[in-house]
XYZ file of C-alpha atoms in Angstrom:
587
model
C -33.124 -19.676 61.844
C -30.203 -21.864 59.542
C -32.390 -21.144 56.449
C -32.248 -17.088 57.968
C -28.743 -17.469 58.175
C -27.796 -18.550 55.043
C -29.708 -15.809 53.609
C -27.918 -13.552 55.580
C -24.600 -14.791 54.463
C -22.316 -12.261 52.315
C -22.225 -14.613 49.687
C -26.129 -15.467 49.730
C -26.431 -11.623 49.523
C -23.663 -10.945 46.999
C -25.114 -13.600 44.105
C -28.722 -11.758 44.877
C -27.277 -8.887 44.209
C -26.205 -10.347 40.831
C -28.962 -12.096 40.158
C -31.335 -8.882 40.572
C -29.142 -6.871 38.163
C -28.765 -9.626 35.728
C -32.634 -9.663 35.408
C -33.226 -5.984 35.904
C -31.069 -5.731 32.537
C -32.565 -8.818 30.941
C -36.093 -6.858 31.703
C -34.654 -3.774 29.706
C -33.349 -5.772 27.103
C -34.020 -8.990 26.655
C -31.795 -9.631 23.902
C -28.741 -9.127 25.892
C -26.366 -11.669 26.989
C -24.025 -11.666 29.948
C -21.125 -13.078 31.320
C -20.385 -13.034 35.458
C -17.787 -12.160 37.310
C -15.562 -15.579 37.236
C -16.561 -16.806 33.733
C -15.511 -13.131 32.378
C -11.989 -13.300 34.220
C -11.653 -16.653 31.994
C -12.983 -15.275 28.845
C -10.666 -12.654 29.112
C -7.969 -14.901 30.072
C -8.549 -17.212 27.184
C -8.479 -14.302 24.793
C -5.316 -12.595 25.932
C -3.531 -16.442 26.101
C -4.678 -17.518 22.703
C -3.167 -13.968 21.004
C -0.441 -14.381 23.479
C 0.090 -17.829 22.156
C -0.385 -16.875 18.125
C 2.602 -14.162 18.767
C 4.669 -16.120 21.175
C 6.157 -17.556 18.621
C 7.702 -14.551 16.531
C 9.538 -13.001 19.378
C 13.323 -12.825 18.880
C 15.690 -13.322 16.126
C 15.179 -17.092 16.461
C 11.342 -16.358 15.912
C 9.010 -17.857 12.963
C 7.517 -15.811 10.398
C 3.991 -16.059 9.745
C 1.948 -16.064 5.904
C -1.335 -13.757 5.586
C -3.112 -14.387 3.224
C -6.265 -12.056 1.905
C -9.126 -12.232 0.320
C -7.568 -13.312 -3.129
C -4.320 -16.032 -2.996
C -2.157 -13.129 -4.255
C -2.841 -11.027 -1.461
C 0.340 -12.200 0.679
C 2.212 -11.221 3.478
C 5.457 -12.361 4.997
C 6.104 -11.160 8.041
C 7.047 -11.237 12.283
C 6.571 -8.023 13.136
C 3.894 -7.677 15.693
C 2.545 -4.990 14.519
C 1.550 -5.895 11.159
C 0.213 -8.886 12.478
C -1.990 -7.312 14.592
C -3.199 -4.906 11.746
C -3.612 -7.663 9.210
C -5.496 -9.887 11.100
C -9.293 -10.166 11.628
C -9.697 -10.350 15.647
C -13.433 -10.508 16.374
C -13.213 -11.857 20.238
C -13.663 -8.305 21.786
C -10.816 -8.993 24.523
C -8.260 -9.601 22.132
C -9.430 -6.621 19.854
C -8.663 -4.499 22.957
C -5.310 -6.165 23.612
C -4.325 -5.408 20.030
C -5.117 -2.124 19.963
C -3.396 -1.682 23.246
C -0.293 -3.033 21.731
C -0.221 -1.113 18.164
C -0.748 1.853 20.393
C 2.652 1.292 21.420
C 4.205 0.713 17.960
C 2.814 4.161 17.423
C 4.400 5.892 20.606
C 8.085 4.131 20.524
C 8.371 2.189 16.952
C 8.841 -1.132 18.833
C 7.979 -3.476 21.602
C 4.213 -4.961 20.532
C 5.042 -8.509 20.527
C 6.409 -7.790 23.921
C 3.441 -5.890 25.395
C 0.915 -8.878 24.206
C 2.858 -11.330 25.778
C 3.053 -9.447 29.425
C -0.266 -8.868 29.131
C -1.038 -13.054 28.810
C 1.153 -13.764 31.301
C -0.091 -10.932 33.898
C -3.806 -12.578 33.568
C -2.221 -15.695 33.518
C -0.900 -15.291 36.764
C -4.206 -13.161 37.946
C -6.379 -15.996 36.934
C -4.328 -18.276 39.587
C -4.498 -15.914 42.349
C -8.269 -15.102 41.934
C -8.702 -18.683 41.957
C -7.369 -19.413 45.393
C -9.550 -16.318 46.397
C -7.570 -13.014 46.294
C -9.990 -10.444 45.468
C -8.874 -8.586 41.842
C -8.678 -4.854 43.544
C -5.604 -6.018 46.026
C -4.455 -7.687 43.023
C -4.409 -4.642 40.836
C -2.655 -2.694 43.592
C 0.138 -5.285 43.832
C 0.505 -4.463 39.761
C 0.619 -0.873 40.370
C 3.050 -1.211 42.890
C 5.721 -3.656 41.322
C 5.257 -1.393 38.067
C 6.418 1.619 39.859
C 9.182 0.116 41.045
C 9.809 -1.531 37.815
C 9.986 2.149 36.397
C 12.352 3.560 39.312
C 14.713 0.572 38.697
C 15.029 1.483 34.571
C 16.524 4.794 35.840
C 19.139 3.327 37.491
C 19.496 0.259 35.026
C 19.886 2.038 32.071
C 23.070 2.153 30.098
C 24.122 6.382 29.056
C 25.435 6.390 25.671
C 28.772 8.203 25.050
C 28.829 11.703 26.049
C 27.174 13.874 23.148
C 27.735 17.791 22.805
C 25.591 20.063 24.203
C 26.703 22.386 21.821
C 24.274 22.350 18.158
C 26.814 23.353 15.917
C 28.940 20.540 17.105
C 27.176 17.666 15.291
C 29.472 15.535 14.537
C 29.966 13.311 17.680
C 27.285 11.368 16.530
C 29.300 10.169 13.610
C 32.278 9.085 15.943
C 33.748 5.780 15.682
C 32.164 5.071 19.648
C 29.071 6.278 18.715
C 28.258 4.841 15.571
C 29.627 1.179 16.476
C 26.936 2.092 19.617
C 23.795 2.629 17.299
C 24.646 -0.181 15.355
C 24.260 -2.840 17.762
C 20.963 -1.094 18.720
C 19.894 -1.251 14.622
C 21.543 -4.595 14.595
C 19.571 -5.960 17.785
C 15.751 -4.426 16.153
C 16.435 -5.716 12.694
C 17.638 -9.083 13.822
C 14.682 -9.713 15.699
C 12.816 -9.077 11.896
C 15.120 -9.801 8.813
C 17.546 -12.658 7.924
C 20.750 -12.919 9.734
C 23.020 -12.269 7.136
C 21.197 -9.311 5.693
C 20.572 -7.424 9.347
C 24.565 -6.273 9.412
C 23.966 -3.930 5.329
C 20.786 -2.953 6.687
C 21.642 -1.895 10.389
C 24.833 0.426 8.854
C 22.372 1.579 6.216
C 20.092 2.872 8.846
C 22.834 4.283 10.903
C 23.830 6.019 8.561
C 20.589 7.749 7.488
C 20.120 8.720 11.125
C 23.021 10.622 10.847
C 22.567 12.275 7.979
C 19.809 13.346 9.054
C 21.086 14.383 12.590
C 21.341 18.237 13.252
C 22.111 18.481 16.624
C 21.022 17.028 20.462
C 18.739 19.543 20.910
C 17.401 19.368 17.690
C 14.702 16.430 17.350
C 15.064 14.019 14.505
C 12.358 14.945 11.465
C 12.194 10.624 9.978
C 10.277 12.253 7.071
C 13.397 13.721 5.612
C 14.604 9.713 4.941
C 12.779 8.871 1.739
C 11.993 4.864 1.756
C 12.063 3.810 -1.753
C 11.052 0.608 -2.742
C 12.361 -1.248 -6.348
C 11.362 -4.438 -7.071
C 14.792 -5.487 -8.462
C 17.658 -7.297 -8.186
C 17.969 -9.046 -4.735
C 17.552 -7.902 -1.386
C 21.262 -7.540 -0.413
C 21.478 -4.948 -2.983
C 19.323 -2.928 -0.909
C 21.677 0.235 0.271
C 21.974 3.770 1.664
C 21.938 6.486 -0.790
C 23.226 9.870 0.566
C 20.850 12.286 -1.305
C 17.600 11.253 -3.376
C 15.955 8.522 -5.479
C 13.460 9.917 -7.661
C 10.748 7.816 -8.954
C 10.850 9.136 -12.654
C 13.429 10.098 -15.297
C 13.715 12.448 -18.277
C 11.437 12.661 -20.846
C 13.850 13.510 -23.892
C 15.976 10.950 -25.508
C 18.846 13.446 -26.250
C 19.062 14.391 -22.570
C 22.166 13.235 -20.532
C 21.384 10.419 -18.047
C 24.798 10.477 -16.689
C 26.332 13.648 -14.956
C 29.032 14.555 -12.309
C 29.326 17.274 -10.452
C 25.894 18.630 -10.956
C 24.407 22.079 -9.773
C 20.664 20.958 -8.918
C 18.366 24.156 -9.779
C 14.971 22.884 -7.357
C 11.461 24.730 -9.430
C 8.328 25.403 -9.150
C 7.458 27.087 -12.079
C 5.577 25.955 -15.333
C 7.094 25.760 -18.449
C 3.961 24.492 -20.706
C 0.997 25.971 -21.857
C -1.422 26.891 -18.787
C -5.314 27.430 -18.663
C -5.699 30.553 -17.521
C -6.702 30.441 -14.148
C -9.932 32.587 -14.053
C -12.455 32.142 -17.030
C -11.433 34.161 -20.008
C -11.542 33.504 -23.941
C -9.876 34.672 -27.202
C -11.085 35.691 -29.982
C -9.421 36.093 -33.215
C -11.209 36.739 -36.897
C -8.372 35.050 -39.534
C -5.829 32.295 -39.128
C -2.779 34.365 -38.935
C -4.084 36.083 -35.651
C -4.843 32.667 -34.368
C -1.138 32.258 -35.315
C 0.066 35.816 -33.665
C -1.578 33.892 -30.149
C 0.239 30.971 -30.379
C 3.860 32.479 -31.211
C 3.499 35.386 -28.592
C 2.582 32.401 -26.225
C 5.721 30.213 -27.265
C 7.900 33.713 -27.185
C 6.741 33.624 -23.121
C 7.058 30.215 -22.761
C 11.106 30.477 -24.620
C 11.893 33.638 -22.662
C 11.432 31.649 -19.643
C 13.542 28.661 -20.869
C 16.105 31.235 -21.861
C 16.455 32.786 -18.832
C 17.496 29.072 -16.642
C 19.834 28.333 -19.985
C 21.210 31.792 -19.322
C 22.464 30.708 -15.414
C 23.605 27.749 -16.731
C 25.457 29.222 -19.166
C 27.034 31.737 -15.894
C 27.450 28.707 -13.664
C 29.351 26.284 -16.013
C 32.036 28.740 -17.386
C 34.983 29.134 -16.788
C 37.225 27.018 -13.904
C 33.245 25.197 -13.528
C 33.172 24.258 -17.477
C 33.491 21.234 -16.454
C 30.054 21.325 -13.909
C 26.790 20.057 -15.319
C 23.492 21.133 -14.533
C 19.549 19.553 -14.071
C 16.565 20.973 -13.599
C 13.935 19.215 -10.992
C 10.281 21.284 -11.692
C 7.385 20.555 -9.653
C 5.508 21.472 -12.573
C 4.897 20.781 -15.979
C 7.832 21.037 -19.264
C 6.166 21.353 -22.919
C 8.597 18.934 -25.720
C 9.588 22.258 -26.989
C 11.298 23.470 -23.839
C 12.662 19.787 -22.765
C 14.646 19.687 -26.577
C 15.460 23.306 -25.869
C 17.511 22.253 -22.254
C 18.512 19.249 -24.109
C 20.603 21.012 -26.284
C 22.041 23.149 -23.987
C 22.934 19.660 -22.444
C 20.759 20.214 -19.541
C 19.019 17.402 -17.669
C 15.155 18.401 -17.013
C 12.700 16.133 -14.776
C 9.326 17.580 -14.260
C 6.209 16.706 -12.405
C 8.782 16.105 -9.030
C 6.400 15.433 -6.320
C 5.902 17.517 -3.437
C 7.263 15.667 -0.425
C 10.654 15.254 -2.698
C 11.004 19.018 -3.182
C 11.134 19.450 0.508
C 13.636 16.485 0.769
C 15.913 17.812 -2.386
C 16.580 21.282 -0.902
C 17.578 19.293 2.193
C 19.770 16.645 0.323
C 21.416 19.336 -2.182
C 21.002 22.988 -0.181
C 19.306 24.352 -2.753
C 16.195 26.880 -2.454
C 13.067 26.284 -4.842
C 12.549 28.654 -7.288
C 9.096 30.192 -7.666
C 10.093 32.816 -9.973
C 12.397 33.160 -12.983
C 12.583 36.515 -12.039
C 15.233 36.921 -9.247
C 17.412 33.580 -10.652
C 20.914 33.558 -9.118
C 23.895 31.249 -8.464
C 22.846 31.306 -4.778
C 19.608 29.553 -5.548
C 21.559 25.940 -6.684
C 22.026 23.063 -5.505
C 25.022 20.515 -5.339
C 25.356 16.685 -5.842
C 28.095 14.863 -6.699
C 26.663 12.671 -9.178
C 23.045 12.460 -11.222
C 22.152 9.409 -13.162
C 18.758 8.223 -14.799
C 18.561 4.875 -14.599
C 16.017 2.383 -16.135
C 16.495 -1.429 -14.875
C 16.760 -4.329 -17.491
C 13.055 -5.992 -17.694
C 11.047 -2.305 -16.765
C 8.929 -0.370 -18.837
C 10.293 2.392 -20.709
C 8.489 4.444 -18.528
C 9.747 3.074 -15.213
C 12.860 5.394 -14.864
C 14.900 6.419 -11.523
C 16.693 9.275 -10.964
C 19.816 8.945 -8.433
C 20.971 12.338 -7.140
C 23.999 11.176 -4.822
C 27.255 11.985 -3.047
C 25.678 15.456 -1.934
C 28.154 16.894 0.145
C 26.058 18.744 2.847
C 23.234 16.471 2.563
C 20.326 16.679 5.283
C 17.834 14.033 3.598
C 18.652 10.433 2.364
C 17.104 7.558 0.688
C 16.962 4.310 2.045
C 16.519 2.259 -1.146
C 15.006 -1.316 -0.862
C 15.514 -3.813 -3.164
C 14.006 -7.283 -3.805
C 13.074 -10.180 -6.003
C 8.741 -9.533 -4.761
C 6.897 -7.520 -2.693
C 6.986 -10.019 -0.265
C 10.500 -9.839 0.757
C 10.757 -5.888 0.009
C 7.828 -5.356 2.529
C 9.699 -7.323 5.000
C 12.398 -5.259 4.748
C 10.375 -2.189 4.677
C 8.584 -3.252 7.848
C 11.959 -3.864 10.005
C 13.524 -1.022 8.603
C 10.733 1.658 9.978
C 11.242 -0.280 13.151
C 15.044 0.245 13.113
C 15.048 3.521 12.158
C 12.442 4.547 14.847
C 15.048 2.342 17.562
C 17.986 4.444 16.857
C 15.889 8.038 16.779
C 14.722 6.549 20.815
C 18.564 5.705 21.899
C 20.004 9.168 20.627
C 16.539 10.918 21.889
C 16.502 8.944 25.603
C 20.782 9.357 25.254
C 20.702 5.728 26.692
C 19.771 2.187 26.294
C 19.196 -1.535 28.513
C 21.038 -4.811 27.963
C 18.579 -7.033 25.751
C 18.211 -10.785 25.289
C 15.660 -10.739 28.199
C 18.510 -8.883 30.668
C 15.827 -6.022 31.800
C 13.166 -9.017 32.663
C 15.648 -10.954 34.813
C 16.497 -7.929 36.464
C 13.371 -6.897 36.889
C 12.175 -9.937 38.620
C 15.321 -9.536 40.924
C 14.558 -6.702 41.983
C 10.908 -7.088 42.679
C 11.414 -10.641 44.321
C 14.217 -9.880 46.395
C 13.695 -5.712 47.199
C 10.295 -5.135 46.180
C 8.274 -7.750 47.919
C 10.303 -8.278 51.117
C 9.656 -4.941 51.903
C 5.949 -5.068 51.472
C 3.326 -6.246 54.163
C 0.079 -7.597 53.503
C -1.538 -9.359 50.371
C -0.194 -6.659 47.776
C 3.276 -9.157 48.007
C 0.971 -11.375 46.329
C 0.591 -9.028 43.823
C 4.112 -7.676 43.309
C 5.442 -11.744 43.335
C 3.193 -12.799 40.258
C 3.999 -9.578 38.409
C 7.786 -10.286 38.662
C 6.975 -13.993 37.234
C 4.853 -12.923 35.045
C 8.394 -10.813 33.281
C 9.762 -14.055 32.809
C 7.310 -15.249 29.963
C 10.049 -12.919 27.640
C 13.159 -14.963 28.398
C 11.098 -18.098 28.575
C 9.699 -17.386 25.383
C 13.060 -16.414 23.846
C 14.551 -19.912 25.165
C 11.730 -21.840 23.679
C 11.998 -19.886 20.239
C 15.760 -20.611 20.143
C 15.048 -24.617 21.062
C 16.367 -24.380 24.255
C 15.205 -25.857 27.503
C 12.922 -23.516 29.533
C 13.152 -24.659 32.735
C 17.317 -24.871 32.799
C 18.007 -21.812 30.772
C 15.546 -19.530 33.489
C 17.154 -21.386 36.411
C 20.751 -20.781 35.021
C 19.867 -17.096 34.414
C 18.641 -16.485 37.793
C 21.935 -18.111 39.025
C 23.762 -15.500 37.440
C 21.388 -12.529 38.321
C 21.474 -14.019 41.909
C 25.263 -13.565 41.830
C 24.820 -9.810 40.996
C 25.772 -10.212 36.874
C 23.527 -8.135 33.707
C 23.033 -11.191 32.116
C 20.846 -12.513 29.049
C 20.273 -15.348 27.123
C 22.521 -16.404 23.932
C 19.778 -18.322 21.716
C 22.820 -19.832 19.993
C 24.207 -22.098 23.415
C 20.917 -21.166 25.782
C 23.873 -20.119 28.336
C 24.131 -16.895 30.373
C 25.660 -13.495 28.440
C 26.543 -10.403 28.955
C 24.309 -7.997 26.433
C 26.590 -5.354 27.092
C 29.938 -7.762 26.047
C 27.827 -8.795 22.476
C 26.314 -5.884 21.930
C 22.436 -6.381 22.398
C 20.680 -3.267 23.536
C 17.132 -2.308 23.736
C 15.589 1.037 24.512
C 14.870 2.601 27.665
C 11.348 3.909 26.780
C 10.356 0.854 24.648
C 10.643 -1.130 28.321
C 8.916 1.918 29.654
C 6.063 2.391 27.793
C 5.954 -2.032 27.030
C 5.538 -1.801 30.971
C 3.162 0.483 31.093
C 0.530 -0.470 29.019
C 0.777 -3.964 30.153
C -0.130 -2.983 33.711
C -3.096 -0.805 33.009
C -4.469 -3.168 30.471
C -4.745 -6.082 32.606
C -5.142 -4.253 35.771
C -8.513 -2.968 33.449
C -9.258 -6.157 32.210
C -8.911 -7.591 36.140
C -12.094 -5.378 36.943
C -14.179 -6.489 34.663
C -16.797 -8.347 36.364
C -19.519 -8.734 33.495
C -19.370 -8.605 29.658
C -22.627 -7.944 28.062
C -23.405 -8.134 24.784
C -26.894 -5.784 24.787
C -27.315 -5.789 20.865
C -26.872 -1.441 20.749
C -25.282 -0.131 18.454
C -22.461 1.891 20.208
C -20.809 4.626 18.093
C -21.783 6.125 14.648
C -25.272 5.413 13.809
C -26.627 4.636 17.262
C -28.978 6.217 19.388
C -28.078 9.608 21.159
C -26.903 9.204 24.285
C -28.113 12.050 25.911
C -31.886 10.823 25.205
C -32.051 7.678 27.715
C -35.552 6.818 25.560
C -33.812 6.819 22.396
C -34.317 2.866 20.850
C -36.732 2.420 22.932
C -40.439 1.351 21.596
């Protein structure tokens, strides 16, 4: 009867259970190996720890940057932005694979936030692990999650800071360009690109990406197109010559030596037309019997070609008279110029770039309010374009060929250029990196019309709110649940104290003092004291938090239930078996 009842125990009956699968699968495929139930909580545990761990240390403006280095030595990388991280490295454990997709998936959705969402997603199976341990079963742990992350997302509402009033009205676009405003979305640049670039290039940078948001702005209930910023890169110069350029950098310059490179007060005529010699377009020849018909073909082609030529000198000539004889003019074609039409504009002292890529015809009747001109046949004033200044520059060590085009200081301009500078393409990617980041921060404050107090002020709150609202009001073992969610948030202060060399222990206790006493407080790296965010300036956004939240919870709430990982040797995706034939692979 004792040996009877110990085979009747739940236990006894639970680990046959697992033992029959195990070697019903192991009969199937006998390749395959398996992890159980406790052994996969660790594996996954381990994983999400040791990428929490290789992050942990970027977070914050007091973070380390990390070196990748490819397949060659000259394939380098300096960066601390999460994302690229996670892109550039190879991951092969399949837990952290899934945690790094998880968290580039939220670069993609909000710009921001993926060192963030790794960490919460340690410490949540961090604090799992514990629990599980001291036998709480993983489904009333996941519950607990759910719970404390609704509430979490209840309490943003609430927490979240409105930004000054904006107009309802579209034509009234200017508020974003107040004083209130803009010294409001440049502490929310400043706080992004601090956490990314040196300290005393984040303050250029953060008004240079204010102000492309701006320019760019049409309106609150207009949404904010980021392709009409054009990101130029120039390996040049230093990286504090990196600036805001209100109109368009062009990545070419003219290809006549007698052309103007310097103009003021340009009209910009935007083209699409060709102004070369052209295949023709369906199969045809010509035939011709002596050399002065061959000769007939080739003038009454030029004659075309200078009729058309004629015809843009012609507006210029209509434009630039008179009280405008002081105005200059350029021509940007999308297409192709012949020599003999770039010396004919050239004496007419018109500047003529050609082979203008696509994207920055789009962005150029933006920046100058122009139209593009697919016809020579209907030209008109209306047509132009304005821009205060055009110059062609070519940099002192560059090719002949490497020539830039600045078209700036256009008065009604809709498109920008955000033009990064640096000694290598180390630094410039840097600042490439943090400047996507920042300019995707400030598009979520004007887009959410609100922001949260940063430098860990949403955690503490957060864990407040759940320890001392939250849980108190819950009965049962889902308080479990709710309590090691809210310490789990802490790993984000904690992890900014340790990054700025501060104490742990005293800077979380101090911060909780202050919380306690019903103060928005954060951390100051500088002194590891309690701040106000709100005081200095440090803002996050609202759906960063959200969506950081989020993902956290149903990734490790996911990764909770996994009671087995089995490596069976298929194939799973393209190339495998089909699916809907279960004999398929099978001999």
């Amino acid at each position: 009867s004792s040996i009877g009842s110990v085979v009747d125990h739940p236990i006894a009956k639970s680990r046959k259970q697992h033992l029959t699968m195990t070697s019903a699968l192991q009969e199937l495929s006998p390749n395959s190996e398996i992890v159980h139930s406790q052994q996969a909580l660790a594996v996954n545990c381990a994983a999400a720890s040791g990428l929490s761990q290789v992050l942990s240390s970027n977070l914050g403006p007091k973070g380390t940057l990390k070196l990748l280095v490819g397949g060659t030595l000259t394939q380098l990388k300096l960066t601390k932005d999460g994302l690229t991280l996670l892109k550039e490295m190879q991951i092969q454990h399949p837990t952290a694979a899934l945690i790094a997709r998880t968290a580039t998936a939220q670069d993609e959705v909000t710009g921001d936030g993926t060192t963030s969402t790794v960490l919460v997603v340690g410490a949540l199976l961090e604090q799992a692990q514990r629990q599980v341990a001291e036998g709480l079963h993983p489904r009333v742990l996941t519950k607990g999650y759910d719970l404390a992350r609704d509430a979490c997302l209840e309490f943003l509402k609430d927490f979240a800071q409105p930004l000054p009033i904006m107009s309802e009205d579209p034509e009234i676009s200017s508020n974003v360009k107040s004083l209130e405003m803009t010294n409001y979305l440049t502490q929310v640049a400043t706080t992004t690109l601090g956490t990314k670039l040196d300290q005393e290039l984040v303050p250029k940078m953060a008004s240079a990406v204010v102000q492309a948001i701006q320019t760019i702005w049409t309106g609150p209930k207009e949404p904010l197109d980021l392709t009409r910023i054009e990101i130029m890169t120039l390996q040049q110069q230093q990286a504090h010559d990196s600036r805001f350029v209100q109109g368009l950098v062009l990545d070419h310059g003219n290809r006549h030596p007698d052309m103007p490179t310097e103009l003021k007060d340009c009209f910009i005529m935007i083209s699409n037309v060709s102004l070369e010699y052209e295949q023709a377009e369906t199969q045809a020849n010509f035939t011709y019997q002596t050399a002065e018909q061959r000769e007939k073909l080739v003038e009454s082609e030029r004659t075309w070609l200078d009729e058309r030529c004629r015809q843009i000198v012609n507006l210029k000539r209509q434009v630039c008279s008179g009280d405008n004889s002081h105005k200059s003019f350029v021509i940007i074609n999308q297409k192709g110029v012949d020599p003999l039409s770039l010396d004919m504009f050239a004496k007419e002292g018109i500047l003529c770039l050609r082979r203008a890529k696509r994207r920055n015809m789009d962005r150029l009747v933006l920046a100058t309010g122009g139209q593009i001109v697919l016809s020579l046949s209907d030209l008109s004033p209306e047509i132009l374009g304005h821009a205060g200044s055009v110059r062609v520059v070519s940099f002192e060590g560059s090719d002949d060929d490497a020539k830039y085009t600045f078209v700036e200081d256009c008065p009604a301009a809709q498109s920008c250029t955000l033009l990064l500078q640096g000694p290598n393409n180390l630094t410039i990617h840097q600042i490439q990196d943090a400047v996507k980041d920042g300019l995707r921060t400030v598009k979520n404050a004007l887009e959410d019309k609100s922001v949260v107090p940063g430098a860990g002020a949403v955690e503490l709150a957060l864990h407040h709110h759940l320890m001392e609202t939250v849980a108190k009001k819950t009965k049962g073992k889902h308080k479990v649940g709710i309590q090691a969610y809210a310490n789990a948030l802490l790993v984000i202060p904690k992890t900014l104290a340790a990054n700025a060399g501060q104490d742990v222990q005293d800077t979380i206790l101090s911060l909780q003092d202050e919380v306690q006493d019903g103060n928005v407080v954060g951390l100051d790296l500088d002194t590891g004291l309690p701040m106000s965010p709100a005081d200095v300036g440090v803002w996050d956004n609202v759906r960063v938090k959200r969506q950081s939240l989020y993902l956290a919870t149903v990734l490790a709430n996911q990764l909770l239930l996994v009671d087995e990982v089995m490596r069976a040797g298929k194939q799973m995706g393209k190339g495998g078996p089909n699916p809907a034939d279960p004999t398929a692979g099978m001999e």
